[in-house]
């Protein structure tokens, strides 16, 4: 579904992506792990067309590397950035409604359906989103993205700063999203959640992929974890 090949990106003279190759298949949850600053968010932004990059990006059989961000979004790629950019003064419901694509027939997700699925959000549908907890804000940004009906969603460090119990809830939500047929590229630093929910994992180090394999194979590679993941 998503095939990235030999992708390079620069910020000025700094060579941030140094030939990244990665694939996400239909309905898969794929993890992209790595320490802070290795280039994971830059890769997501390059796929969205928000950062200039050289190389090949194919999505649903189409070359998309020359398309504009709004065209890429319309083809069905969603990105949930690290900063949970909710609109604090708008209500939860209004935030969700902003995710609906105008001029598009109803997708697999609706605002009412979302609120049914998430009683926590439903209870607070009419309150300003700014009063939600970190975990609830994370759920809200993911739900808002899904309302745009993406076929693939890239979620950037969704568990950052969340309590362990909330991290588990986010993990459950990721599984529910994938069960609805949406592919997920999960960008994480936490190995624990990635090992639990992902079918395949990539580890990035200094702008390149340094490991690719199943959670089981990463568990048996203490050398990779020590060099590229543990802090
Ligand atoms: N807008 C930017 N301008 C210049 N350098 C940046 C910018 N964004 C990120 N960087 C740098 O690029 C590198 C990769 O960053 P990033 O993709 O955000 O890493 P990650 O998401 O893996 O933590 C880091 O060294 C970071 O400081
Ligand atoms: Mg990042």
Coordinates of C-alpha atoms and ligand atoms in Angstrom, one line a residue:
X1 CA 0.0 0.0 0.0
X2 CA 2.8 2.4 0.9
X3 CA 6.3 1.9 -0.5
X4 CA 9.1 4.3 0.2
X5 CA 12.3 3.7 -1.6
X6 CA 15.7 5.4 -1.1
X7 CA 14.3 8.5 0.3
X8 CA 16.6 11.4 1.1
X9 CA 15.8 14.7 2.8
X10 CA 17.8 17.6 4.0
X11 CA 17.3 20.5 6.4
X12 CA 19.8 23.0 4.9
X13 CA 23.1 21.1 4.9
X14 CA 22.0 18.5 7.4
X15 CA 21.3 15.1 5.6
X16 CA 18.3 14.0 7.8
X17 CA 17.0 11.1 5.7
X18 CA 19.8 9.1 4.1
X19 CA 18.1 6.6 1.8
X20 CA 15.1 5.3 3.7
X21 CA 13.3 2.2 2.3
X22 CA 10.1 1.0 4.1
X23 CA 6.8 -0.6 3.3
X24 CA 3.4 -0.7 4.9
X25 CA 0.9 -3.3 3.7
X26 CA -2.9 -3.2 3.7
X27 CA -4.3 -3.5 7.2
X28 CA -0.9 -3.8 8.8
X29 CA 0.3 -2.0 11.9
X30 CA 4.0 -1.2 11.3
X31 CA 6.2 0.3 13.9
X32 CA 8.9 2.9 13.2
X33 CA 11.2 3.0 16.3
X34 CA 14.2 5.1 17.1
X35 CA 15.6 7.6 19.5
X36 CA 14.8 11.2 19.4
X37 CA 16.2 13.1 16.5
X38 CA 16.9 10.2 14.2
X39 CA 14.4 11.4 11.5
X40 CA 11.2 9.5 12.1
X41 CA 8.9 12.6 12.1
X42 CA 10.8 14.0 9.1
X43 CA 10.0 10.7 7.2
X44 CA 6.3 11.1 8.0
X45 CA 6.4 14.8 6.9
X46 CA 8.2 13.8 3.7
X47 CA 5.5 11.2 2.9
X48 CA 2.8 13.9 3.5
X49 CA 4.6 16.2 1.2
X50 CA 5.4 18.7 3.9
X51 CA 9.2 18.2 3.7
X52 CA 11.0 18.1 0.3
X53 CA 12.6 14.8 -0.4
X54 CA 14.3 12.9 -3.2
X55 CA 13.4 9.3 -3.9
X56 CA 10.3 7.3 -4.5
X57 CA 7.1 7.3 -2.6
X58 CA 4.3 5.1 -3.9
X59 CA 0.9 4.9 -2.4
X60 CA -1.8 2.5 -3.7
X61 CA 0.2 2.0 -6.8
X62 CA 0.6 5.8 -7.6
X63 CA 3.8 7.8 -7.4
X64 CA 3.1 10.6 -4.9
X65 CA 6.4 12.2 -4.2
X66 CA 5.7 15.2 -6.5
X67 CA 2.1 15.8 -5.2
X68 CA 1.1 18.6 -2.9
X69 CA 0.2 17.8 0.8
X70 CA -3.6 18.3 0.2
X71 CA -3.5 15.9 -2.8
X72 CA -1.7 13.3 -0.7
X73 CA -4.2 13.7 2.1
X74 CA -7.0 13.3 -0.4
X75 CA -5.5 10.1 -1.7
X76 CA -6.0 8.7 1.8
X77 CA -2.9 9.3 3.9
X78 CA -3.5 10.8 7.4
X79 CA -0.9 12.1 9.7
X80 CA -1.3 12.6 13.4
X81 CA 1.6 14.8 14.5
X82 CA 3.4 14.7 17.8
X83 CA 1.9 17.9 19.1
X84 CA -1.7 17.1 19.8
X85 CA -3.0 20.1 17.8
X86 CA -6.5 20.2 19.0
X87 CA -8.5 23.5 19.0
X88 CA -8.7 24.1 22.7
X89 CA -11.6 26.6 22.7
X90 CA -13.7 24.5 20.4
X91 CA -15.8 21.6 21.8
X92 CA -14.8 18.0 21.4
X93 CA -17.6 17.6 18.8
X94 CA -16.5 20.7 16.9
X95 CA -13.0 19.3 16.8
X96 CA -14.3 16.0 15.4
X97 CA -16.4 17.8 12.8
X98 CA -13.3 19.6 11.5
X99 CA -11.9 16.2 10.6
X100 CA -14.7 15.5 8.1
X101 CA -13.6 16.1 4.6
X102 CA -15.8 18.5 2.7
X103 CA -17.3 17.4 -0.6
X104 CA -16.7 13.8 0.2
X105 CA -19.2 11.1 0.7
X106 CA -19.4 9.5 4.1
X107 CA -16.4 7.3 4.9
X108 CA -16.2 4.4 7.2
X109 CA -16.2 6.7 10.2
X110 CA -18.8 9.2 11.4
X111 CA -18.8 11.7 14.4
X112 CA -21.7 9.8 15.9
X113 CA -20.0 6.5 15.4
X114 CA -16.8 7.9 17.0
X115 CA -18.7 9.1 20.1
X116 CA -20.4 5.7 20.4
X117 CA -17.0 4.0 20.3
X118 CA -15.5 6.4 22.9
X119 CA -17.8 7.0 25.8
X120 CA -15.1 9.1 27.4
X121 CA -15.2 11.5 24.5
X122 CA -19.0 11.3 24.2
X123 CA -19.4 12.4 27.9
X124 CA -17.4 15.5 27.1
X125 CA -18.7 16.1 23.5
X126 CA -19.9 19.6 24.4
X127 CA -17.0 20.8 26.5
X128 CA -14.0 22.7 25.2
X129 CA -11.3 20.3 24.1
X130 CA -8.7 22.2 26.0
X131 CA -9.9 20.7 29.3
X132 CA -9.3 17.1 28.2
X133 CA -6.5 15.1 29.7
X134 CA -3.4 14.3 27.6
X135 CA -4.7 10.8 26.8
X136 CA -8.2 12.1 25.8
X137 CA -6.6 14.8 23.6
X138 CA -4.5 12.0 21.9
X139 CA -7.7 10.0 21.3
X140 CA -9.4 13.1 19.9
X141 CA -6.6 13.9 17.4
X142 CA -6.6 10.3 16.2
X143 CA -10.4 10.3 15.9
X144 CA -10.3 13.6 14.0
X145 CA -7.8 12.2 11.5
X146 CA -9.9 9.1 11.0
X147 CA -12.9 11.1 10.1
X148 CA -11.0 12.2 6.9
X149 CA -11.3 8.5 6.0
X150 CA -7.6 7.7 5.4
X151 CA -6.5 4.3 4.1
X152 CA -3.2 4.7 5.9
X153 CA -2.6 6.7 9.1
X154 CA 0.8 7.7 10.4
X155 CA 0.7 8.3 14.1
X156 CA 3.6 10.2 15.7
X157 CA 4.5 9.2 19.3
X158 CA 0.9 8.9 20.5
X159 CA 1.9 7.6 23.9
X160 CA 4.3 10.4 24.7
X161 CA 3.7 11.6 28.3
X162 CA 0.8 9.3 28.9
X163 CA 0.3 7.1 32.0
X164 CA 0.8 3.3 31.4
X165 CA -2.9 2.6 31.7
X166 CA -3.7 5.2 29.0
X167 CA -0.9 3.8 26.8
X168 CA -2.7 0.5 26.9
X169 CA -5.9 2.2 25.8
X170 CA -4.1 3.9 22.9
X171 CA -2.8 0.4 22.0
X172 CA -6.4 -1.0 22.0
X173 CA -7.5 1.9 19.8
X174 CA -4.7 1.2 17.3
X175 CA -5.9 -2.4 17.1
X176 CA -9.5 -1.3 16.5
X177 CA -8.4 1.1 13.8
X178 CA -6.5 -1.6 12.0
X179 CA -9.4 -4.0 12.4
X180 CA -11.5 -1.6 10.4
X181 CA -9.0 -2.0 7.5
X182 CA -6.9 1.1 8.1
X183 CA -3.1 0.6 7.8
X184 CA -1.0 2.2 10.5
X185 CA 2.5 3.5 10.6
X186 CA 3.2 3.9 14.3
X187 CA 6.1 6.1 15.2
X188 CA 7.3 5.3 18.7
X189 CA 10.1 5.5 21.1
X190 CA 8.5 3.0 23.5
X191 CA 9.4 -0.6 22.5
X192 CA 6.7 -2.0 24.8
X193 CA 3.7 -0.8 22.9
X194 CA 5.3 -1.4 19.5
X195 CA 6.1 -5.0 20.4
X196 CA 2.5 -5.5 21.5
X197 CA 0.6 -4.0 18.6
X198 CA 2.8 -4.1 15.5
X199 CA 3.2 -7.0 13.1
X200 CA 6.5 -5.6 11.7
X201 CA 9.0 -3.1 13.0
X202 CA 11.6 -0.8 11.6
X203 CA 14.3 0.7 13.7
X204 CA 15.8 4.0 12.5
X205 CA 19.2 5.3 13.5
X206 CA 20.7 8.5 12.1
X207 CA 18.5 8.8 9.0
X208 CA 18.6 5.2 7.9
X209 CA 16.8 2.0 8.7
X210 CA 19.1 -0.2 10.8
X211 CA 16.7 -3.1 11.5
X212 CA 13.7 -4.5 9.9
X213 CA 11.8 -7.5 11.2
X214 CA 9.0 -9.0 13.4
X215 CA 8.6 -8.1 17.1
X216 CA 10.0 -11.5 17.9
X217 CA 13.1 -11.0 15.9
X218 CA 13.8 -7.6 17.6
X219 CA 13.3 -9.2 21.0
X220 CA 16.2 -11.6 20.1
X221 CA 18.4 -8.8 19.0
X222 CA 19.7 -7.3 22.2
X223 CA 22.6 -5.7 20.2
X224 CA 20.2 -3.6 18.0
X225 CA 18.1 -2.6 21.0
X226 CA 21.2 -1.5 23.0
X227 CA 22.8 0.4 20.1
X228 CA 19.7 2.1 18.7
X229 CA 16.8 2.1 21.2
X230 CA 17.8 2.0 24.8
X231 CA 18.6 5.3 26.5
Ligands
LIG1 N1 12.4 22.1 10.7 C1 13.6 21.6 11.0 N2 14.7 22.4 10.6 C2 16.0 21.9 10.8 N3 16.3 20.8 11.4 C3 15.3 20.0 11.8 C4 13.9 20.4 11.6 N4 13.1 19.4 12.1 C5 13.9 18.5 12.6 N5 15.2 18.8 12.5 C6 16.4 18.0 12.8 O1 16.3 16.8 12.0 C7 16.7 15.7 12.8 C8 15.5 14.7 12.7 O2 14.4 15.2 13.4 P1 13.0 14.4 13.5 O3 12.6 13.9 12.2 O4 12.1 15.3 14.2 O5 13.4 13.2 14.5 P2 12.5 12.2 15.3 O6 11.1 12.4 14.9 O7 13.0 10.9 15.0 O8 12.8 12.6 16.8 C9 17.0 16.2 14.2 O9 18.4 16.4 14.2 C10 16.3 17.5 14.3 O10 17.0 18.4 15.1
LIG2 MG1 9.5 13.0 16.1

